[in-house]
Amino acid sequence: MTPEFADADLIGRLERTLVEWMPEFQSDLAWLVALDRGSEHKAGVDAAADWMLGKLRDLGCETATYPSDDYGMAVAGSLKGRGQGRALLVAHLDTVWPAETAAGWPLRIEGARAMGPGVVDNASGSLAGFYALKALQATGYDDFAEVTLLCNGDEEVGSPFSKEVIRALAQGRDAAFILEAPSNPDEIISQRAGLMYYDLRVSGKNAHAGVEPEKGHNAIEELCLKLNACREIGGESEVLTVSVSTIEGGRRPNIVPDYARAEIDVRVETVEEAELVDAHFRAVAERVWVAGTLATLHGGMSHPPMERGPQSPRLVETAQSIGSLLGVELKDTFCGGTSDGCYSAVAGTPTLCGLAPYGALYHTRDEYLDLSTVVPRTALIAGLAASCGQRSD
Ligand SMILES: [Zn+2]
């Protein structure tokens, strides 16, 4: 089988260049990790974005900024080539950590592990994107039209501002590569579930539970029946899950409750499946089991699914052939969690995720980056971006 794209010479040069740059990569990582970059801490994320913008400018990239009133700005840098093909790389500069975290938790390196707030989620991904551009430039490879790196600052809260930037930048590109870390060192992600979120509230009527319960309208009973009905959504998809994730209601044991509320997390495989779920939930909300109760349902799609498209197998093959040149046998996987790849995929752009250097235990104090994966993963990202120039469709 002929690999889709496997320029052994280019991949070798990228790899050797990146090995030399590891000390510089690590000092950049230390700088980024030392900044408080929580999504809610706009000033910190803006500082990180400014820093990245400066680096992209120094590289000679054409840059763009996307400021937001509420979140850290998104920044983009484009490396121009002389060929065909346009790729988008997406990483995020924000973290889940509040202000005043970084000072007491500087980058620490023990063996092959680097530790610090947001070190792998997603400081190393952002830097891998930058070093991929820098390495392509250093090797003189320019057989592509454009490779753009976008770093956003609101990913950890669902990209409420930057999702439209991602969609717009992804539109019409040959591929989008999302620089989140994979769940295992030898994995990439070509498909992600979509996320739907619902808030279901039922109101009823209070009554003494012993003296005259018949005068009450039990909101909890109604909610339970509704939740059971919500779960009875049929479908062929193995991805579909309905999880009731919070529930509340009632005040005291001797009062028929007049209020109950639940939040529901739904994961779907396709946009069509999401539409079926939505119609089913709306019908359940309208139907009444316990007379006298009334329900409201809010919610819907939060992240569209990152569906496998007709171009996905080619992208996966390309990644695998580049991986084999780097000594990594890459497995293609599905992930139930969301990423910014959901927004590039919904723009119709073939998308691969889970490409960044590997690490684990995100969103905990034990988060770490596996430094041994930085060079091969960054070379993979650069190689994938370069491969966009090799496809002619
Ligand atoms: Zn995260």
mmCIF file of C-alpha atoms and ligand atoms in Angstrom:
data_model
loop_
_atom_site.group_PDB
_atom_site.id
_atom_site.type_symbol
_atom_site.label_atom_id
_atom_site.label_comp_id
_atom_site.label_asym_id
_atom_site.label_seq_id
_atom_site.Cartn_x
_atom_site.Cartn_y
_atom_site.Cartn_z
ATOM 1 C CA MET A 1 0.000 0.000 0.000
ATOM 2 C CA THR A 2 1.368 3.396 -0.944
ATOM 3 C CA PRO A 3 1.069 5.855 1.894
ATOM 4 C CA GLU A 4 -0.989 8.954 1.176
ATOM 5 C CA PHE A 5 1.783 11.284 2.202
ATOM 6 C CA ALA A 6 5.085 10.188 3.557
ATOM 7 C CA ASP A 7 7.926 12.448 2.580
ATOM 8 C CA ALA A 8 10.570 10.631 4.605
ATOM 9 C CA ASP A 9 13.170 13.275 3.895
ATOM 10 C CA LEU A 10 10.937 16.123 5.088
ATOM 11 C CA ILE A 11 9.779 14.274 8.204
ATOM 12 C CA GLY A 12 13.393 13.431 9.063
ATOM 13 C CA ARG A 13 14.469 17.062 8.719
ATOM 14 C CA LEU A 14 11.519 18.266 10.808
ATOM 15 C CA GLU A 15 12.360 15.759 13.517
ATOM 16 C CA ARG A 16 16.066 16.688 13.673
ATOM 17 C CA THR A 17 15.255 20.402 13.779
ATOM 18 C CA LEU A 18 12.749 19.916 16.582
ATOM 19 C CA VAL A 19 15.194 17.844 18.652
ATOM 20 C CA GLU A 20 17.584 20.810 18.589
ATOM 21 C CA TRP A 21 14.806 23.156 19.695
ATOM 22 C CA MET A 22 13.711 21.184 22.766
ATOM 23 C CA PRO A 23 15.484 23.470 25.277
ATOM 24 C CA GLU A 24 13.772 26.493 23.686
ATOM 25 C CA PHE A 25 10.430 24.654 23.692
ATOM 26 C CA GLN A 26 10.841 23.931 27.404
ATOM 27 C CA SER A 27 11.656 27.520 28.290
ATOM 28 C CA ASP A 28 8.596 28.693 26.316
ATOM 29 C CA LEU A 29 6.566 26.100 28.195
ATOM 30 C CA ALA A 30 7.858 27.417 31.540
ATOM 31 C CA TRP A 31 6.911 30.965 30.532
ATOM 32 C CA LEU A 32 3.389 30.011 29.479
ATOM 33 C CA VAL A 33 2.747 27.830 32.532
ATOM 34 C CA ALA A 34 3.869 30.678 34.831
ATOM 35 C CA LEU A 35 1.038 32.870 33.500
ATOM 36 C CA ASP A 36 -2.387 32.675 35.159
ATOM 37 C CA ARG A 37 -4.558 31.806 32.176
ATOM 38 C CA GLY A 38 -7.918 30.675 33.587
ATOM 39 C CA SER A 39 -10.751 31.209 31.084
ATOM 40 C CA GLU A 40 -12.395 33.691 33.474
ATOM 41 C CA HIS A 41 -9.119 35.591 33.920
ATOM 42 C CA LYS A 42 -9.274 37.667 30.729
ATOM 43 C CA ALA A 43 -6.156 39.748 31.447
ATOM 44 C CA GLY A 44 -4.032 36.623 31.879
ATOM 45 C CA VAL A 45 -5.293 34.928 28.721
ATOM 46 C CA ASP A 46 -4.842 38.181 26.780
ATOM 47 C CA ALA A 47 -1.223 38.335 27.990
ATOM 48 C CA ALA A 48 -0.619 34.791 26.744
ATOM 49 C CA ALA A 49 -2.289 35.646 23.426
ATOM 50 C CA ASP A 50 -0.136 38.776 23.048
ATOM 51 C CA TRP A 51 2.966 36.736 23.671
ATOM 52 C CA MET A 52 1.931 34.145 21.071
ATOM 53 C CA LEU A 53 1.071 36.912 18.625
ATOM 54 C CA GLY A 54 4.583 38.348 19.019
ATOM 55 C CA LYS A 55 6.129 34.953 18.336
ATOM 56 C CA LEU A 56 3.998 34.464 15.220
ATOM 57 C CA ARG A 57 4.936 37.934 13.963
ATOM 58 C CA ASP A 58 8.633 37.247 14.587
ATOM 59 C CA LEU A 59 8.253 34.165 12.443
ATOM 60 C CA GLY A 60 6.974 36.344 9.606
ATOM 61 C CA CYS A 61 3.408 35.069 9.790
ATOM 62 C CA GLU A 62 0.467 37.124 8.631
ATOM 63 C CA THR A 63 -1.442 37.604 11.890
ATOM 64 C CA ALA A 64 -4.990 38.374 12.967
ATOM 65 C CA THR A 65 -6.533 39.072 16.376
ATOM 66 C CA TYR A 66 -10.079 38.361 17.519
ATOM 67 C CA PRO A 67 -10.710 40.361 20.693
ATOM 68 C CA SER A 68 -13.666 39.559 22.927
ATOM 69 C CA ASP A 69 -15.326 41.637 25.651
ATOM 70 C CA ASP A 70 -15.714 38.663 27.949
ATOM 71 C CA TYR A 71 -12.873 36.252 27.215
ATOM 72 C CA GLY A 72 -9.230 36.290 26.301
ATOM 73 C CA MET A 73 -8.629 37.181 22.674
ATOM 74 C CA ALA A 74 -8.011 34.601 19.999
ATOM 75 C CA VAL A 75 -4.950 35.066 17.789
ATOM 76 C CA ALA A 76 -4.037 33.555 14.454
ATOM 77 C CA GLY A 77 -0.832 33.404 12.437
ATOM 78 C CA SER A 78 -0.585 32.154 8.867
ATOM 79 C CA LEU A 79 2.516 30.801 7.208
ATOM 80 C CA LYS A 80 2.298 31.261 3.448
ATOM 81 C CA GLY A 81 3.741 28.805 0.940
ATOM 82 C CA ARG A 82 3.985 28.621 -2.845
ATOM 83 C CA GLY A 83 1.778 25.592 -3.419
ATOM 84 C CA GLN A 84 -1.798 24.448 -2.982
ATOM 85 C CA GLY A 85 -3.697 23.408 0.110
ATOM 86 C CA ARG A 86 -4.760 25.230 3.241
ATOM 87 C CA ALA A 87 -4.637 23.782 6.728
ATOM 88 C CA LEU A 88 -5.891 25.097 10.054
ATOM 89 C CA LEU A 89 -4.296 24.219 13.396
ATOM 90 C CA VAL A 90 -6.313 24.968 16.547
ATOM 91 C CA ALA A 91 -5.041 25.065 20.147
ATOM 92 C CA HIS A 92 -6.158 26.918 23.277
ATOM 93 C CA LEU A 93 -4.272 29.173 25.666
ATOM 94 C CA ASP A 94 -6.777 29.207 28.550
ATOM 95 C CA THR A 95 -6.864 26.756 31.469
ATOM 96 C CA VAL A 96 -9.357 25.647 34.123
ATOM 97 C CA TRP A 97 -7.213 27.187 36.879
ATOM 98 C CA PRO A 98 -8.232 30.385 38.681
ATOM 99 C CA ALA A 99 -6.052 33.484 39.044
ATOM 100 C CA GLU A 100 -3.193 33.250 41.522
ATOM 101 C CA THR A 101 -2.594 29.565 40.840
ATOM 102 C CA ALA A 102 0.539 29.808 38.719
ATOM 103 C CA ALA A 103 2.829 31.510 41.255
ATOM 104 C CA GLY A 104 2.738 28.544 43.609
ATOM 105 C CA TRP A 105 2.920 25.924 40.867
ATOM 106 C CA PRO A 106 5.767 26.651 38.460
ATOM 107 C CA LEU A 107 6.886 24.254 35.726
ATOM 108 C CA ARG A 108 8.618 21.270 37.304
ATOM 109 C CA ILE A 109 10.426 18.618 35.320
ATOM 110 C CA GLU A 110 10.991 15.117 36.671
ATOM 111 C CA GLY A 111 12.500 12.723 34.177
ATOM 112 C CA ALA A 112 10.325 12.843 31.046
ATOM 113 C CA ARG A 113 7.417 14.494 32.850
ATOM 114 C CA ALA A 114 6.721 18.212 32.922
ATOM 115 C CA MET A 115 4.184 19.441 35.473
ATOM 116 C CA GLY A 116 2.361 22.732 35.893
ATOM 117 C CA PRO A 117 -1.114 24.273 35.457
ATOM 118 C CA GLY A 118 -2.420 23.622 31.962
ATOM 119 C CA VAL A 119 0.949 22.212 30.887
ATOM 120 C CA VAL A 120 -0.611 19.685 28.512
ATOM 121 C CA ASP A 121 -4.120 21.189 28.399
ATOM 122 C CA ASN A 122 -3.133 23.055 26.338
ATOM 123 C CA ALA A 123 0.195 24.910 26.676
ATOM 124 C CA SER A 124 2.133 22.122 24.964
ATOM 125 C CA GLY A 125 -0.503 21.891 22.216
ATOM 126 C CA SER A 126 -0.281 25.634 21.516
ATOM 127 C CA LEU A 127 3.508 25.491 21.435
ATOM 128 C CA ALA A 128 3.498 22.349 19.275
ATOM 129 C CA GLY A 129 1.418 24.312 16.754
ATOM 130 C CA PHE A 130 3.859 27.208 16.839
ATOM 131 C CA TYR A 131 6.950 24.977 16.572
ATOM 132 C CA ALA A 132 5.327 23.050 13.720
ATOM 133 C CA LEU A 133 5.071 26.318 11.731
ATOM 134 C CA LYS A 134 8.587 27.301 12.740
ATOM 135 C CA ALA A 135 9.983 23.904 11.714
ATOM 136 C CA LEU A 136 8.224 23.981 8.341
ATOM 137 C CA GLN A 137 9.759 27.380 7.740
ATOM 138 C CA ALA A 138 13.228 26.290 8.890
ATOM 139 C CA THR A 139 13.225 23.279 6.568
ATOM 140 C CA GLY A 140 12.306 25.548 3.660
ATOM 141 C CA TYR A 141 9.293 23.406 2.835
ATOM 142 C CA ASP A 142 6.649 25.586 1.183
ATOM 143 C CA ASP A 143 4.556 23.305 -1.030
ATOM 144 C CA PHE A 144 1.299 24.480 0.518
ATOM 145 C CA ALA A 145 -0.762 27.642 0.164
ATOM 146 C CA GLU A 146 -1.270 28.448 3.817
ATOM 147 C CA VAL A 147 -0.978 26.921 7.265
ATOM 148 C CA THR A 148 -2.793 28.883 9.952
ATOM 149 C CA LEU A 149 -2.439 28.422 13.701
ATOM 150 C CA LEU A 150 -5.373 29.688 15.770
ATOM 151 C CA CYS A 151 -4.973 29.938 19.556
ATOM 152 C CA ASN A 152 -8.204 30.735 21.393
ATOM 153 C CA GLY A 153 -8.820 31.719 24.998
ATOM 154 C CA ASP A 154 -12.233 30.303 25.947
ATOM 155 C CA GLU A 155 -12.029 26.592 25.140
ATOM 156 C CA GLU A 156 -12.378 25.430 28.723
ATOM 157 C CA VAL A 157 -15.797 27.085 28.961
ATOM 158 C CA GLY A 158 -16.984 25.648 25.621
ATOM 159 C CA SER A 159 -15.559 28.311 23.253
ATOM 160 C CA PRO A 160 -18.681 30.538 23.462
ATOM 161 C CA PHE A 161 -16.833 33.368 21.716
ATOM 162 C CA SER A 162 -14.265 31.601 19.546
ATOM 163 C CA LYS A 163 -16.494 28.878 18.103
ATOM 164 C CA GLU A 164 -17.587 31.266 15.367
ATOM 165 C CA VAL A 165 -13.953 32.233 14.690
ATOM 166 C CA ILE A 166 -13.056 28.537 14.360
ATOM 167 C CA ARG A 167 -15.994 27.884 12.058
ATOM 168 C CA ALA A 168 -15.126 30.858 9.849
ATOM 169 C CA LEU A 169 -11.410 30.050 9.682
ATOM 170 C CA ALA A 170 -12.090 26.362 8.996
ATOM 171 C CA GLN A 171 -14.532 27.051 6.167
ATOM 172 C CA GLY A 172 -13.171 25.888 2.821
ATOM 173 C CA ARG A 173 -9.872 24.537 4.205
ATOM 174 C CA ASP A 174 -8.510 21.171 3.163
ATOM 175 C CA ALA A 175 -8.205 20.073 6.765
ATOM 176 C CA ALA A 176 -8.347 21.189 10.383
ATOM 177 C CA PHE A 177 -5.972 19.700 12.938
ATOM 178 C CA ILE A 178 -6.942 20.121 16.573
ATOM 179 C CA LEU A 179 -4.008 20.215 18.947
ATOM 180 C CA GLU A 180 -5.589 18.657 22.013
ATOM 181 C CA ALA A 181 -3.625 15.778 23.516
ATOM 182 C CA PRO A 182 -4.780 12.199 22.841
ATOM 183 C CA SER A 183 -6.034 9.892 25.616
ATOM 184 C CA ASN A 184 -3.125 7.517 24.983
ATOM 185 C CA PRO A 185 0.342 8.209 23.530
ATOM 186 C CA ASP A 186 -0.302 6.207 20.341
ATOM 187 C CA GLU A 187 -3.767 7.539 19.543
ATOM 188 C CA ILE A 188 -5.376 10.115 17.310
ATOM 189 C CA ILE A 189 -9.073 11.017 17.255
ATOM 190 C CA SER A 190 -11.082 11.148 14.039
ATOM 191 C CA GLN A 191 -14.540 11.208 15.615
ATOM 192 C CA ARG A 192 -16.097 12.838 18.643
ATOM 193 C CA ALA A 193 -19.601 12.681 20.039
ATOM 194 C CA GLY A 194 -21.766 15.776 20.008
ATOM 195 C CA LEU A 195 -22.912 17.180 23.341
ATOM 196 C CA MET A 196 -26.455 18.250 24.130
ATOM 197 C CA TYR A 197 -27.425 19.744 27.429
ATOM 198 C CA TYR A 198 -30.949 20.091 28.857
ATOM 199 C CA ASP A 199 -32.547 21.696 31.876
ATOM 200 C CA LEU A 200 -35.970 20.168 32.668
ATOM 201 C CA ARG A 201 -38.153 21.824 35.322
ATOM 202 C CA VAL A 202 -41.541 20.722 36.625
ATOM 203 C CA SER A 203 -43.911 22.789 38.724
ATOM 204 C CA GLY A 204 -46.788 21.264 40.695
ATOM 205 C CA LYS A 205 -48.776 22.116 43.812
ATOM 206 C CA ASN A 206 -47.975 21.761 47.516
ATOM 207 C CA ALA A 207 -50.277 19.864 49.887
ATOM 208 C CA HIS A 208 -49.940 18.149 53.278
ATOM 209 C CA ALA A 209 -48.578 14.699 52.443
ATOM 210 C CA GLY A 210 -50.645 13.066 55.215
ATOM 211 C CA VAL A 211 -53.846 15.063 55.589
ATOM 212 C CA GLU A 212 -54.802 15.829 51.975
ATOM 213 C CA PRO A 213 -52.189 14.550 49.520
ATOM 214 C CA GLU A 214 -54.862 14.321 46.819
ATOM 215 C CA LYS A 215 -54.913 18.131 46.660
ATOM 216 C CA GLY A 216 -51.259 18.283 45.627
ATOM 217 C CA HIS A 217 -49.644 17.841 42.223
ATOM 218 C CA ASN A 218 -46.408 15.949 42.778
ATOM 219 C CA ALA A 219 -43.645 17.600 40.730
ATOM 220 C CA ILE A 220 -40.992 15.013 41.669
ATOM 221 C CA GLU A 221 -43.160 12.118 40.581
ATOM 222 C CA GLU A 222 -43.812 13.842 37.277
ATOM 223 C CA LEU A 223 -40.125 14.600 36.804
ATOM 224 C CA CYS A 224 -39.142 10.972 37.444
ATOM 225 C CA LEU A 225 -41.670 9.714 34.905
ATOM 226 C CA LYS A 226 -40.444 12.266 32.389
ATOM 227 C CA LEU A 227 -36.801 11.319 32.949
ATOM 228 C CA ASN A 228 -37.622 7.663 32.369
ATOM 229 C CA ALA A 229 -39.413 8.590 29.175
ATOM 230 C CA CYS A 230 -36.461 10.747 28.063
ATOM 231 C CA ARG A 231 -34.211 7.701 28.346
ATOM 232 C CA GLU A 232 -36.488 5.680 26.100
ATOM 233 C CA ILE A 233 -35.069 7.193 22.946
ATOM 234 C CA GLY A 234 -34.402 4.411 20.473
ATOM 235 C CA GLY A 235 -31.592 4.475 17.943
ATOM 236 C CA GLU A 236 -29.015 2.441 16.112
ATOM 237 C CA SER A 237 -26.103 4.542 17.293
ATOM 238 C CA GLU A 238 -23.711 3.075 19.835
ATOM 239 C CA VAL A 239 -22.658 6.587 20.747
ATOM 240 C CA LEU A 240 -26.005 7.803 22.068
ATOM 241 C CA THR A 241 -26.126 8.184 25.849
ATOM 242 C CA VAL A 242 -28.632 10.004 28.045
ATOM 243 C CA SER A 243 -27.310 10.795 31.520
ATOM 244 C CA VAL A 244 -29.383 12.554 34.142
ATOM 245 C CA SER A 245 -26.587 14.446 35.848
ATOM 246 C CA THR A 246 -28.244 16.655 38.493
ATOM 247 C CA ILE A 247 -31.601 16.522 40.250
ATOM 248 C CA GLU A 248 -33.305 18.625 42.879
ATOM 249 C CA GLY A 249 -36.778 19.265 44.262
ATOM 250 C CA GLY A 250 -39.035 19.261 47.292
ATOM 251 C CA ARG A 251 -38.616 20.949 50.686
ATOM 252 C CA ARG A 252 -39.701 18.580 53.445
ATOM 253 C CA PRO A 253 -40.740 14.929 53.750
ATOM 254 C CA ASN A 254 -44.333 15.807 54.711
ATOM 255 C CA ILE A 255 -45.095 18.141 51.798
ATOM 256 C CA VAL A 256 -46.166 17.032 48.321
ATOM 257 C CA PRO A 257 -43.486 18.836 46.283
ATOM 258 C CA ASP A 258 -44.427 21.672 43.946
ATOM 259 C CA TYR A 259 -41.041 21.878 42.244
ATOM 260 C CA ALA A 260 -38.435 19.566 40.727
ATOM 261 C CA ARG A 261 -35.571 20.079 38.317
ATOM 262 C CA ALA A 262 -33.053 17.890 36.510
ATOM 263 C CA GLU A 263 -30.149 18.498 34.146
ATOM 264 C CA ILE A 264 -29.468 15.996 31.411
ATOM 265 C CA ASP A 265 -26.297 15.328 29.420
ATOM 266 C CA VAL A 266 -26.797 13.683 26.014
ATOM 267 C CA ARG A 267 -24.031 12.464 23.666
ATOM 268 C CA VAL A 268 -24.903 11.897 20.022
ATOM 269 C CA GLU A 269 -23.152 10.528 16.956
ATOM 270 C CA THR A 270 -24.693 12.659 14.224
ATOM 271 C CA VAL A 271 -26.607 15.886 13.713
ATOM 272 C CA GLU A 272 -29.654 13.829 12.601
ATOM 273 C CA GLU A 273 -29.536 11.882 15.841
ATOM 274 C CA ALA A 274 -29.415 15.171 17.761
ATOM 275 C CA GLU A 275 -32.590 16.279 15.972
ATOM 276 C CA LEU A 276 -34.369 13.031 16.938
ATOM 277 C CA VAL A 277 -33.324 13.461 20.570
ATOM 278 C CA ASP A 278 -34.514 17.042 20.623
ATOM 279 C CA ALA A 279 -37.932 16.175 19.173
ATOM 280 C CA HIS A 280 -38.308 13.282 21.651
ATOM 281 C CA PHE A 281 -37.384 15.441 24.664
ATOM 282 C CA ARG A 282 -39.781 18.209 23.585
ATOM 283 C CA ALA A 283 -42.617 15.675 23.275
ATOM 284 C CA VAL A 284 -41.829 14.259 26.721
ATOM 285 C CA ALA A 285 -41.804 17.747 28.238
ATOM 286 C CA GLU A 286 -45.264 18.410 26.809
ATOM 287 C CA ARG A 287 -46.822 15.117 27.858
ATOM 288 C CA VAL A 288 -48.362 15.117 31.354
ATOM 289 C CA TRP A 289 -48.395 12.030 33.609
ATOM 290 C CA VAL A 290 -49.307 13.629 36.940
ATOM 291 C CA ALA A 291 -52.355 15.862 36.383
ATOM 292 C CA GLY A 292 -51.865 19.503 37.298
ATOM 293 C CA THR A 293 -48.092 19.614 36.712
ATOM 294 C CA LEU A 294 -46.429 21.800 34.121
ATOM 295 C CA ALA A 295 -42.949 21.430 32.621
ATOM 296 C CA THR A 296 -40.441 23.646 30.869
ATOM 297 C CA LEU A 297 -37.478 22.361 28.882
ATOM 298 C CA HIS A 298 -34.453 24.459 27.967
ATOM 299 C CA GLY A 299 -31.352 23.435 26.098
ATOM 300 C CA GLY A 300 -30.226 21.677 22.964
ATOM 301 C CA MET A 301 -26.948 21.272 21.126
ATOM 302 C CA SER A 302 -23.904 22.553 22.956
ATOM 303 C CA HIS A 303 -21.153 21.039 20.736
ATOM 304 C CA PRO A 304 -22.086 19.504 17.378
ATOM 305 C CA PRO A 305 -20.626 16.038 16.771
ATOM 306 C CA MET A 306 -17.241 15.807 15.054
ATOM 307 C CA GLU A 307 -18.445 13.290 12.509
ATOM 308 C CA ARG A 308 -16.241 11.095 10.344
ATOM 309 C CA GLY A 309 -16.593 12.356 6.786
ATOM 310 C CA PRO A 310 -15.561 10.985 3.401
ATOM 311 C CA GLN A 311 -12.094 12.544 3.788
ATOM 312 C CA SER A 312 -11.491 11.106 7.263
ATOM 313 C CA PRO A 313 -9.910 7.798 6.138
ATOM 314 C CA ARG A 314 -7.376 9.674 3.983
ATOM 315 C CA LEU A 315 -6.455 11.998 6.829
ATOM 316 C CA VAL A 316 -6.071 9.067 9.215
ATOM 317 C CA GLU A 317 -3.913 7.152 6.693
ATOM 318 C CA THR A 318 -1.744 10.199 6.191
ATOM 319 C CA ALA A 319 -1.263 10.595 9.947
ATOM 320 C CA GLN A 320 -0.444 6.913 10.269
ATOM 321 C CA SER A 321 2.111 6.982 7.464
ATOM 322 C CA ILE A 322 3.805 10.039 8.994
ATOM 323 C CA GLY A 323 3.626 8.321 12.388
ATOM 324 C CA SER A 324 5.386 5.225 11.051
ATOM 325 C CA LEU A 325 8.236 7.436 9.800
ATOM 326 C CA LEU A 326 8.478 8.784 13.338
ATOM 327 C CA GLY A 327 8.419 5.323 14.895
ATOM 328 C CA VAL A 328 4.882 5.603 16.273
ATOM 329 C CA GLU A 329 2.083 3.238 15.271
ATOM 330 C CA LEU A 330 -0.945 5.518 15.511
ATOM 331 C CA LYS A 331 -4.385 4.113 16.303
ATOM 332 C CA ASP A 332 -7.487 5.945 15.182
ATOM 333 C CA THR A 333 -10.055 6.357 17.969
ATOM 334 C CA PHE A 334 -13.442 7.750 18.892
ATOM 335 C CA CYS A 335 -13.845 10.041 21.902
ATOM 336 C CA GLY A 336 -17.082 10.778 23.767
ATOM 337 C CA GLY A 337 -15.754 14.150 24.957
ATOM 338 C CA THR A 338 -15.932 17.325 22.921
ATOM 339 C CA SER A 339 -13.251 19.640 21.553
ATOM 340 C CA ASP A 340 -12.944 22.600 19.221
ATOM 341 C CA GLY A 341 -12.814 20.025 16.421
ATOM 342 C CA CYS A 342 -16.614 19.922 16.727
ATOM 343 C CA TYR A 343 -16.720 23.483 15.363
ATOM 344 C CA SER A 344 -14.316 22.938 12.462
ATOM 345 C CA ALA A 345 -16.064 19.690 11.475
ATOM 346 C CA VAL A 346 -19.490 21.316 11.437
ATOM 347 C CA ALA A 347 -18.075 23.809 8.914
ATOM 348 C CA GLY A 348 -17.656 20.787 6.629
ATOM 349 C CA THR A 349 -13.872 20.694 7.034
ATOM 350 C CA PRO A 350 -12.210 17.284 7.421
ATOM 351 C CA THR A 351 -10.926 17.298 11.002
ATOM 352 C CA LEU A 352 -8.463 15.281 13.043
ATOM 353 C CA CYS A 353 -8.013 15.767 16.776
ATOM 354 C CA GLY A 354 -5.823 14.370 19.551
ATOM 355 C CA LEU A 355 -2.644 15.345 17.700
ATOM 356 C CA ALA A 356 -0.726 17.249 20.365
ATOM 357 C CA PRO A 357 2.019 15.887 22.640
ATOM 358 C CA TYR A 358 0.670 13.343 25.108
ATOM 359 C CA GLY A 359 -0.001 13.951 28.772
ATOM 360 C CA ALA A 360 -2.601 13.010 31.351
ATOM 361 C CA LEU A 361 -4.636 13.910 34.437
ATOM 362 C CA TYR A 362 -5.896 17.212 33.013
ATOM 363 C CA HIS A 363 -7.903 19.448 35.316
ATOM 364 C CA THR A 364 -6.105 17.991 38.354
ATOM 365 C CA ARG A 365 -3.041 19.079 40.332
ATOM 366 C CA ASP A 366 -1.269 15.994 38.942
ATOM 367 C CA GLU A 367 -1.542 17.035 35.290
ATOM 368 C CA TYR A 368 1.627 16.244 33.343
ATOM 369 C CA LEU A 369 3.114 16.396 29.862
ATOM 370 C CA ASP A 370 5.193 13.503 28.559
ATOM 371 C CA LEU A 371 8.185 15.387 27.126
ATOM 372 C CA SER A 372 9.292 12.392 25.074
ATOM 373 C CA THR A 373 6.246 12.871 22.841
ATOM 374 C CA VAL A 374 6.906 16.549 22.014
ATOM 375 C CA VAL A 375 9.221 16.014 19.028
ATOM 376 C CA PRO A 376 7.292 13.208 17.288
ATOM 377 C CA ARG A 377 3.915 14.884 17.836
ATOM 378 C CA THR A 378 5.133 18.301 16.658
ATOM 379 C CA ALA A 379 6.704 16.678 13.589
ATOM 380 C CA LEU A 380 3.397 14.860 13.000
ATOM 381 C CA ILE A 381 1.493 18.156 13.125
ATOM 382 C CA ALA A 382 3.958 19.828 10.742
ATOM 383 C CA GLY A 383 3.846 16.818 8.420
ATOM 384 C CA LEU A 384 0.037 16.796 8.387
ATOM 385 C CA ALA A 385 -0.067 20.527 7.655
ATOM 386 C CA ALA A 386 2.414 20.023 4.816
ATOM 387 C CA SER A 387 0.347 17.112 3.459
ATOM 388 C CA CYS A 388 -2.524 19.491 2.670
ATOM 389 C CA GLY A 389 -0.480 20.639 -0.296
ATOM 390 C CA GLN A 390 -0.383 17.051 -1.605
ATOM 391 C CA ARG A 391 -4.089 16.544 -2.049
ATOM 392 C CA SER A 392 -5.809 17.736 -5.161
ATOM 393 C CA ASP A 393 -9.564 17.662 -4.700
HETATM 394 ZN ZN ZN B 1 -9.256 21.063 29.419
#
